[in-house]
Amino acid sequence: PHAGPVEGKNEAAMSELVPEPRQKPAVPMKPMGINTNLLGYIGIDTIIEQMRKKTMKTGFDFNIMVVGQSGLGKSTLVNTLFKSQVSRKSSGWNREEKIPKTVEIKAIGHVIEEGGVKMKLTVIDTPGFGDQINNENCWEPIEKYINEQYEKFLKEEVNIARKKRIPDTRVHCCLYFISPTGHSLRPLDLEFMKHLSKVVNIIPVIAKADTMTLEEKIEFKQRVRKELEVNGIEFYPQKEFDEDLEDKTENDKIRQESMPFAVVGSDKEYQVNGKRVLGRKTPWGIIEVENLTHCEFALLRDFVIRTHLQDLKEVTHNIHYETYRAKRLNDNGGLPPMTVETEENHESNL
Amino acid sequence: QNDGYRTLSLSGHVGFGSLPDQLVKKSIKQGFCFNILCVGETGSGKSALINSLFNTNFDDSVSTHFLPSVRLRAQTYELQEKNVLLKLTVVNTVGFGDQINREDSYQPIVDYIDAQFEAYLQEELKINRSLFSYHDTRIHVCIYFISPTGHSLKPLDLLTMKSLDSKVNIIPIIGKADGISKTELQNFKNKIMSELVSNGVQIYQFPTDDENVSEINTIMNGHLPFAVVGSTKEVKIGNKTVRARQYPWGIVQVENENHCDFIKLREMLICTNMEDLREQTHARHYELYRRCRLEEMGFRDIAPENKPVSLQEAYEAKRHELYLELQRKEEEMRQQFVRRVKEKEAILKEAEQQVQTKFEHHMLMHQEVKLQLEKKKKVLQDEIALFIEKKANAELLQSQASVSTPLVSLKRDKDRK
């Protein structure tokens, strides 16, 4: 995937900051595509194992954000996804915790390990989104937070003496929770996704899907997909970043049929057919979360975690971050100044 | 290591254990780059070794001893093994050690390595960059060929390796080692290593921090420098055809570990540490280059008074500087323009003045002449008038004289009648 080129005299200005590269030696590099046949085993393919071992040693960062009105089951879903209490549920019926006046950003990090792979998972919750009477611009704090993480990374990257591994707090994936009204997307949904799909990978999910029948679900999904298309909202996986035919076919199927995933979350287990399963118990039956005939949770989980986790990170790094960086270096202060920085400076002077 | 994050246990299978596989899958799609630099005198066996390492006969022309300076020749090949695509670049020094004065022999090599770092840095500093599709040309390993003299390192070796050790991973090897006996070899190796240590040359150490490979790497570290034999020819031994060198007294088999360290080199270079070599190049050598280069350009992380300055602020300060410079130049040009216009205006005005003066002068002249002419005219007119008067008088007189007689006769006639 390539970021769109931005023409500008700024690039010339930029290269003025960097003096002419030193004169290359007489013989330049000529990449000759000679496909040489190997006459015996050498061991080049062992680099895969070397790479795998190295990445397992360093571990991974993953940052997932959940956005949606309160009560849509965001925390439950994330906990179900990662099979542990990675997100603290806001007490629904307990009125001691008031709905915040503005959108708050709460990031909680945990370390989880599976199969020798260590993952530092950060769940970013956005309580207060869509809950006010007047929700104008309620996506702004979220956009600000996302850009702040890009800024943090950029500042580190641009240091002279850099850390070996720059801590990655950038939001890799944003799950947007759509209310299962069965009708269509709300104006707030469209506004949010329109603004944020340009800066972060958005995966829309239909929350609490156990209130829709199969037909209602299919219809609703079709309508949502149509509305997103009409409004020019590119959710993840974005069409323009499909790397090759294999990706395209795989992603097309997901984009045109599976998404948005209609999910149900639960942290309770029940006995069904002799097995213990995660589910929701109702008078009319037990909804099995991981049963594909009941809801699409398993699809979401496989999509986000088992197949596209690395790609989510790469698109964030290679596309969204690069877009931010280019804009930042071009604009010369188009974004609000980082007041935190100056405070730090004052402190260091003291 | 957890940075203060709580560890949670999973109550079931999540599936992110497949993350390394996802990463590997992507890396395979992108392909891998590996760049080897071979430094050694002409005839030290560089080409033969590379051919043997990768079990191929790369097309390589033999070079002469009579080149005026050291050059570097780079060739890129695409090799594939199973599903792994490797873009291998082999850079050879041509003419190294051949000149009479070899003081500057190492400089082209250093320049080449720096040039690759520079190219990467330039890309990294671009506003619109594409690092993930960048063809990485930075040298990941430098194989230094030591001549099999059996004694010690040559001064040229020490000088060259010292100038390269902070820029690239160096693996020293003894080339064409089939001329050294086993006992001589161990002494030679010990001598070389002690000389390297005493001269402070930092060669690449196979990493020993990963328990998977620390044992084998430690053993291998002890075998440095590897004594290798390379061959472009194959010899039939028994029912097998192997790379070997045939002598009257026997056959030196390249891949026989009793004969030389070739297998060790290949294993260390490719099978065990290729990824580490790449990582060291990027995380250590390149970072050092970048840091020095940026400092050279005047960027600092800490400004005077110990206030932390970000490179970005320095960028923006420089940009502001440039912008002011631009504005200043613009102002200068504008002022120059205004000045020129004024000058031109002044010149024109003066010319205008001159024309005006001339005009007035001419007008005056004209008036004067006109007056004079008028005077003359008056005079002439007076003369004419006078003349007419005279003429009239004269005519009158004449007519009076002739009229007096005829008038009398008329009167007489009238009287008669």
Short mmCIF file of C-alpha atoms in Angstrom, two decimals, chain A residues 6-348:
data_model
loop_
_atom_site.label_atom_id
_atom_site.label_comp_id
_atom_site.label_asym_id
_atom_site.label_seq_id
_atom_site.Cartn_x
_atom_site.Cartn_y
_atom_site.Cartn_z
CA VAL A 6 1.47 15.06 -1.85
CA GLU A 7 3.20 17.32 -4.14
CA GLY A 8 4.73 20.41 -2.70
CA LYS A 9 7.54 22.79 -2.75
CA ASN A 10 7.84 21.83 0.88
CA GLU A 11 9.62 18.72 -0.22
CA ALA A 12 12.25 20.89 -1.84
CA ALA A 13 12.45 22.94 1.30
CA MET A 14 12.82 19.76 3.28
CA SER A 15 15.70 18.56 1.18
CA GLU A 16 17.38 21.89 1.72
CA LEU A 17 17.53 21.05 5.40
CA VAL A 18 19.33 17.87 4.48
CA PRO A 19 22.46 18.76 2.53
CA GLU A 20 23.34 17.02 -0.70
CA PRO A 21 24.15 13.38 -0.09
CA ARG A 22 27.83 12.65 -0.20
CA GLN A 23 29.09 11.65 -3.59
CA LYS A 24 28.50 7.99 -4.21
CA PRO A 25 31.53 5.94 -5.14
CA ALA A 26 32.16 5.31 -8.81
CA VAL A 27 30.21 2.10 -9.14
CA PRO A 28 26.47 2.50 -8.48
CA MET A 29 24.12 -0.26 -7.43
CA LYS A 30 22.54 -2.11 -10.30
CA PRO A 31 19.81 -4.48 -9.20
CA MET A 32 19.91 -7.26 -11.75
CA GLY A 33 16.98 -9.57 -11.50
CA ILE A 34 18.90 -12.72 -12.20
CA ASN A 35 16.92 -15.60 -10.84
CA THR A 36 19.83 -17.78 -10.04
CA ASN A 37 19.24 -21.45 -9.58
CA LEU A 38 20.65 -22.92 -6.44
CA LEU A 39 22.54 -26.14 -6.79
CA GLY A 40 21.94 -27.37 -3.32
CA TYR A 41 20.41 -26.48 -0.01
CA ILE A 42 21.90 -23.40 1.58
CA GLY A 43 19.60 -22.49 4.40
CA ILE A 44 18.18 -19.17 3.27
CA ASP A 45 14.76 -20.25 4.40
CA THR A 46 15.97 -20.48 7.97
CA ILE A 47 15.62 -16.73 8.13
CA ILE A 48 11.95 -17.30 8.76
CA GLU A 49 12.69 -19.15 11.95
CA GLN A 50 15.27 -16.56 12.94
CA MET A 51 12.72 -13.82 12.43
CA ARG A 52 10.01 -15.68 14.28
CA LYS A 53 12.27 -16.28 17.26
CA LYS A 54 13.30 -12.66 17.32
CA THR A 55 9.75 -11.34 17.31
CA MET A 56 8.68 -13.74 20.00
CA LYS A 57 11.48 -12.49 22.14
CA THR A 58 10.59 -8.83 21.73
CA GLY A 59 6.86 -9.29 22.14
CA PHE A 60 4.04 -7.28 20.60
CA ASP A 61 2.03 -4.18 21.35
CA PHE A 62 -1.59 -3.95 20.42
CA ASN A 63 -3.90 -1.02 21.12
CA ILE A 64 -7.61 -1.36 20.55
CA MET A 65 -10.17 1.38 21.03
CA VAL A 66 -13.88 0.88 21.60
CA VAL A 67 -16.36 3.58 20.71
CA GLY A 68 -20.09 3.57 21.16
CA GLN A 69 -22.90 4.73 23.37
CA SER A 70 -22.92 3.37 26.87
CA GLY A 71 -24.74 0.15 27.39
CA LEU A 72 -23.88 -1.39 24.04
CA GLY A 73 -21.67 -4.01 25.63
CA LYS A 74 -18.28 -2.66 24.62
CA SER A 75 -16.34 -3.82 27.64
CA THR A 76 -18.00 -7.20 27.68
CA LEU A 77 -17.13 -7.72 24.05
CA VAL A 78 -13.47 -6.81 24.48
CA ASN A 79 -13.22 -9.04 27.53
CA THR A 80 -14.76 -11.85 25.52
CA LEU A 81 -12.37 -11.23 22.66
CA PHE A 82 -9.33 -11.51 24.87
CA LYS A 83 -10.78 -13.97 27.33
CA SER A 84 -9.81 -11.89 30.34
CA GLN A 85 -10.80 -8.76 32.23
CA VAL A 86 -8.88 -6.36 30.02
CA SER A 87 -11.59 -3.74 30.20
CA ARG A 88 -13.29 -2.61 33.32
CA LYS A 89 -17.03 -2.60 32.85
CA SER A 90 -18.78 0.61 33.69
CA SER A 91 -21.41 -0.19 36.24
CA GLY A 92 -24.63 0.00 34.27
CA TRP A 93 -27.24 0.20 36.96
CA ASN A 94 -25.09 1.78 39.59
CA ARG A 95 -25.90 5.44 39.41
CA GLU A 96 -22.90 6.36 41.55
CA GLU A 97 -20.88 6.50 38.39
CA LYS A 98 -22.41 9.35 36.46
CA ILE A 99 -22.23 9.60 32.74
CA PRO A 100 -19.29 11.92 32.08
CA LYS A 101 -20.03 15.41 30.81
CA THR A 102 -17.64 15.08 27.91
CA VAL A 103 -16.08 12.15 26.19
CA GLU A 104 -13.34 10.69 28.33
CA ILE A 105 -10.48 8.62 27.06
CA LYS A 106 -9.46 5.80 29.35
CA ALA A 107 -6.57 3.57 28.37
CA ILE A 108 -5.85 0.43 30.38
CA GLY A 109 -2.94 -1.84 29.57
CA HIS A 110 -2.30 -5.45 30.42
CA VAL A 111 0.20 -8.09 29.45
CA ILE A 112 -1.20 -11.36 28.18
CA GLU A 113 0.64 -14.39 26.96
CA GLU A 114 -0.31 -17.26 24.73
CA GLY A 115 1.76 -19.88 22.98
CA GLY A 116 4.99 -18.19 24.01
CA VAL A 117 3.85 -14.89 22.53
CA LYS A 118 3.73 -11.96 24.90
CA MET A 119 1.31 -9.20 24.03
CA LYS A 120 0.99 -5.84 25.69
CA LEU A 121 -2.66 -5.11 25.09
CA THR A 122 -4.10 -1.68 25.70
CA VAL A 123 -7.84 -1.18 25.63
CA ILE A 124 -8.93 2.41 25.14
CA ASP A 125 -12.42 3.11 26.32
CA THR A 126 -14.38 6.24 25.42
CA PRO A 127 -17.09 6.71 28.02
CA GLY A 128 -19.46 9.54 27.32
CA PHE A 129 -19.47 9.20 23.58
CA GLY A 130 -22.92 9.75 22.19
CA ASP A 131 -24.50 9.95 25.63
CA GLN A 132 -24.98 13.70 25.94
CA ILE A 133 -28.06 15.57 24.94
CA ASN A 134 -26.02 17.55 22.49
CA ASN A 135 -23.39 15.34 20.90
CA GLU A 136 -21.95 17.82 18.49
CA ASN A 137 -18.28 17.22 17.84
CA CYS A 138 -18.08 14.49 20.43
CA TRP A 139 -15.62 12.68 18.21
CA GLU A 140 -13.10 15.47 18.63
CA PRO A 141 -11.55 14.26 21.88
CA ILE A 142 -11.17 10.86 20.27
CA GLU A 143 -9.54 12.24 17.15
CA LYS A 144 -7.32 14.33 19.38
CA TYR A 145 -6.25 11.30 21.38
CA ILE A 146 -5.43 9.32 18.26
CA ASN A 147 -3.38 12.17 16.84
CA GLU A 148 -1.61 12.63 20.16
CA GLN A 149 -0.37 9.06 19.95
CA TYR A 150 0.93 9.66 16.42
CA GLU A 151 2.59 12.80 17.72
CA LYS A 152 4.23 10.91 20.56
CA PHE A 153 5.61 8.36 18.16
CA LEU A 154 6.79 11.01 15.76
CA LYS A 155 8.62 12.87 18.49
CA GLU A 156 10.43 9.70 19.46
CA GLU A 157 11.23 8.80 15.90
CA VAL A 158 12.65 12.19 15.20
CA ASN A 159 15.06 12.21 18.16
CA ILE A 160 18.76 12.11 17.46
CA ALA A 161 19.45 9.43 20.03
CA ARG A 162 16.52 7.10 19.55
CA LYS A 163 15.24 4.29 21.66
CA LYS A 164 15.89 0.84 20.27
CA ARG A 165 12.20 0.14 20.31
CA ILE A 166 9.88 3.10 20.21
CA PRO A 167 6.91 2.43 22.51
CA ASP A 168 3.84 2.13 20.33
CA THR A 169 0.72 3.66 21.82
CA ARG A 170 -0.94 4.33 18.48
CA VAL A 171 -4.45 3.05 18.10
CA HIS A 172 -4.27 0.05 15.78
CA CYS A 173 -7.95 -0.72 15.67
CA CYS A 174 -11.14 1.10 16.57
CA LEU A 175 -14.26 -0.96 17.10
CA TYR A 176 -17.29 1.18 16.46
CA PHE A 177 -20.47 -0.10 18.06
CA ILE A 178 -23.64 0.35 16.09
CA SER A 179 -26.91 0.23 17.92
CA PRO A 180 -29.04 -2.71 16.74
CA THR A 181 -32.00 -0.54 15.84
CA GLY A 182 -32.64 -2.55 12.73
CA HIS A 183 -33.33 0.59 10.75
CA SER A 184 -30.22 2.41 9.64
CA LEU A 185 -27.16 4.18 10.86
CA ARG A 186 -27.64 7.24 13.00
CA PRO A 187 -26.29 10.63 11.99
CA LEU A 188 -23.79 10.40 14.85
CA ASP A 189 -22.53 7.07 13.55
CA LEU A 190 -21.98 8.51 10.09
CA GLU A 191 -20.31 11.65 11.37
CA PHE A 192 -17.96 9.74 13.61
CA MET A 193 -16.96 7.23 11.00
CA LYS A 194 -16.58 9.86 8.31
CA HIS A 195 -14.11 11.80 10.40
CA LEU A 196 -12.24 8.96 12.00
CA SER A 197 -11.92 6.52 9.10
CA LYS A 198 -9.29 8.83 7.71
CA VAL A 199 -7.03 8.58 10.74
CA VAL A 200 -7.57 5.11 12.15
CA ASN A 201 -8.71 1.63 11.14
CA ILE A 202 -12.41 1.45 11.95
CA ILE A 203 -14.18 -1.87 12.30
CA PRO A 204 -17.90 -1.36 12.67
CA VAL A 205 -19.73 -3.94 14.75
CA ILE A 206 -23.42 -4.33 15.43
CA ALA A 207 -23.72 -4.65 19.17
CA LYS A 208 -26.14 -6.76 21.17
CA ALA A 209 -27.17 -8.57 18.03
CA ASP A 210 -29.30 -11.00 19.95
CA THR A 211 -32.27 -8.69 19.47
CA MET A 212 -32.42 -9.29 15.72
CA THR A 213 -33.62 -12.31 13.84
CA LEU A 214 -31.52 -13.77 11.07
CA GLU A 215 -33.45 -11.99 8.33
CA GLU A 216 -33.44 -8.70 10.19
CA LYS A 217 -29.73 -9.08 10.68
CA ILE A 218 -29.02 -9.67 7.01
CA GLU A 219 -31.18 -6.75 5.96
CA PHE A 220 -29.72 -4.42 8.52
CA LYS A 221 -26.18 -5.32 7.54
CA GLN A 222 -26.95 -4.73 3.89
CA ARG A 223 -28.45 -1.37 4.66
CA VAL A 224 -25.52 -0.37 6.83
CA ARG A 225 -23.03 -1.41 4.17
CA LYS A 226 -24.94 0.59 1.58
CA GLU A 227 -25.05 3.66 3.80
CA LEU A 228 -21.35 3.47 4.52
CA GLU A 229 -20.63 3.19 0.83
CA VAL A 230 -22.90 6.07 -0.09
CA ASN A 231 -21.20 8.24 2.49
CA GLY A 232 -17.75 7.31 1.27
CA ILE A 233 -16.70 5.75 4.55
CA GLU A 234 -13.82 3.36 4.11
CA PHE A 235 -13.76 0.98 7.01
CA TYR A 236 -11.01 -1.56 7.61
CA PRO A 237 -9.95 -3.48 5.53
CA GLN A 238 -9.73 -0.55 3.14
CA LYS A 239 -9.98 -1.45 -0.54
CA GLU A 240 -7.01 0.64 -1.57
CA PHE A 241 -4.62 -1.19 0.72
CA ASP A 242 -5.19 -4.68 -0.58
CA GLU A 243 -1.69 -5.77 -1.44
CA ASP A 244 -2.35 -8.49 -3.98
CA LEU A 245 -5.04 -10.60 -5.50
CA GLU A 246 -5.02 -13.01 -2.59
CA ASP A 247 -5.66 -10.19 -0.14
CA LYS A 248 -8.29 -8.69 -2.37
CA THR A 249 -10.35 -11.83 -2.70
CA GLU A 250 -10.11 -12.55 1.00
CA ASN A 251 -10.96 -9.00 1.99
CA ASP A 252 -13.69 -8.56 -0.59
CA LYS A 253 -15.56 -11.43 0.94
CA ILE A 254 -15.25 -9.89 4.38
CA ARG A 255 -16.18 -6.42 3.22
CA GLN A 256 -19.16 -7.43 1.15
CA GLU A 257 -20.62 -10.23 3.21
CA SER A 258 -19.42 -10.45 6.77
CA MET A 259 -19.01 -6.87 7.85
CA PRO A 260 -20.31 -5.27 9.93
CA PHE A 261 -20.04 -8.17 12.34
CA ALA A 262 -23.20 -8.70 14.38
CA VAL A 263 -21.89 -9.70 17.77
CA VAL A 264 -22.92 -10.74 21.21
CA GLY A 265 -20.52 -10.69 24.11
CA SER A 266 -20.52 -12.56 27.37
CA ASP A 267 -18.22 -13.48 30.20
CA LYS A 268 -20.46 -16.14 31.66
CA GLU A 269 -20.22 -19.80 30.91
CA TYR A 270 -23.04 -22.29 30.61
CA GLN A 271 -23.30 -25.98 30.04
CA VAL A 272 -24.58 -26.77 26.57
CA ASN A 273 -24.54 -30.29 25.19
CA GLY A 274 -22.00 -31.33 27.75
CA LYS A 275 -19.63 -28.50 26.90
CA ARG A 276 -18.96 -25.33 28.75
CA VAL A 277 -19.56 -22.40 26.47
CA LEU A 278 -19.65 -18.66 26.78
CA GLY A 279 -23.19 -17.47 26.44
CA ARG A 280 -26.17 -15.43 27.48
CA LYS A 281 -29.00 -17.19 29.18
CA THR A 282 -32.52 -16.17 28.27
CA PRO A 283 -35.90 -17.77 28.99
CA TRP A 284 -36.06 -18.87 25.39
CA GLY A 285 -32.65 -20.40 25.14
CA ILE A 286 -28.93 -19.94 25.59
CA ILE A 287 -27.17 -17.73 23.07
CA GLU A 288 -23.79 -19.26 22.43
CA VAL A 289 -21.31 -16.51 21.77
CA GLU A 290 -18.87 -18.65 19.85
CA ASN A 291 -21.49 -20.42 17.81
CA LEU A 292 -21.50 -19.09 14.29
CA THR A 293 -25.16 -19.86 13.83
CA HIS A 294 -26.02 -17.65 16.77
CA CYS A 295 -23.81 -14.62 16.18
CA GLU A 296 -20.70 -13.52 14.39
CA PHE A 297 -18.44 -13.12 17.36
CA ALA A 298 -16.15 -15.89 16.21
CA LEU A 299 -15.78 -14.20 12.83
CA LEU A 300 -14.82 -10.93 14.48
CA ARG A 301 -12.36 -12.66 16.74
CA ASP A 302 -10.71 -14.57 13.94
CA PHE A 303 -10.62 -11.50 11.77
CA VAL A 304 -9.12 -9.15 14.31
CA ILE A 305 -6.87 -11.53 16.18
CA ARG A 306 -6.05 -14.60 14.20
CA THR A 307 -5.65 -13.28 10.68
CA HIS A 308 -5.44 -9.51 10.52
CA LEU A 309 -3.78 -8.47 13.76
CA GLN A 310 -0.42 -7.82 12.15
CA ASP A 311 -2.03 -6.15 9.17
CA LEU A 312 -3.97 -3.77 11.44
CA LYS A 313 -0.67 -2.69 12.95
CA GLU A 314 1.02 -2.37 9.59
CA VAL A 315 -1.73 -0.27 8.04
CA THR A 316 -1.63 1.96 11.10
CA HIS A 317 2.12 2.33 10.83
CA ASN A 318 2.61 2.49 7.07
CA ILE A 319 -0.47 4.48 6.12
CA HIS A 320 -2.20 6.37 8.92
CA TYR A 321 0.97 7.30 10.75
CA GLU A 322 2.78 8.28 7.57
CA THR A 323 -0.18 10.46 6.55
CA TYR A 324 -0.06 12.16 9.93
CA ARG A 325 3.68 12.59 9.74
CA ALA A 326 3.64 14.04 6.26
CA LYS A 327 0.89 16.45 7.20
CA ARG A 328 2.68 17.46 10.36
CA LEU A 329 6.01 18.10 8.70
CA ASN A 330 4.29 20.04 5.91
CA ASP A 331 1.93 22.11 7.97
CA ASN A 332 4.39 23.55 10.44
CA GLY A 333 2.09 23.69 13.38
CA GLY A 334 -1.31 23.01 11.85
CA LEU A 335 -2.17 20.99 14.93
CA PRO A 336 -2.70 22.33 18.44
CA PRO A 337 0.57 22.73 20.32
CA MET A 338 1.53 20.10 22.82
CA THR A 339 1.14 22.04 26.05
CA VAL A 340 2.37 19.03 27.99
CA GLU A 341 5.79 19.52 26.43
CA THR A 342 6.25 23.06 27.71
CA GLU A 343 5.24 22.00 31.19
CA GLU A 344 7.89 19.34 31.09
CA ASN A 345 10.42 21.89 29.94
CA HIS A 346 9.61 24.11 32.85
CA GLU A 347 10.02 21.26 35.21
CA SER A 348 13.38 20.32 33.79
#
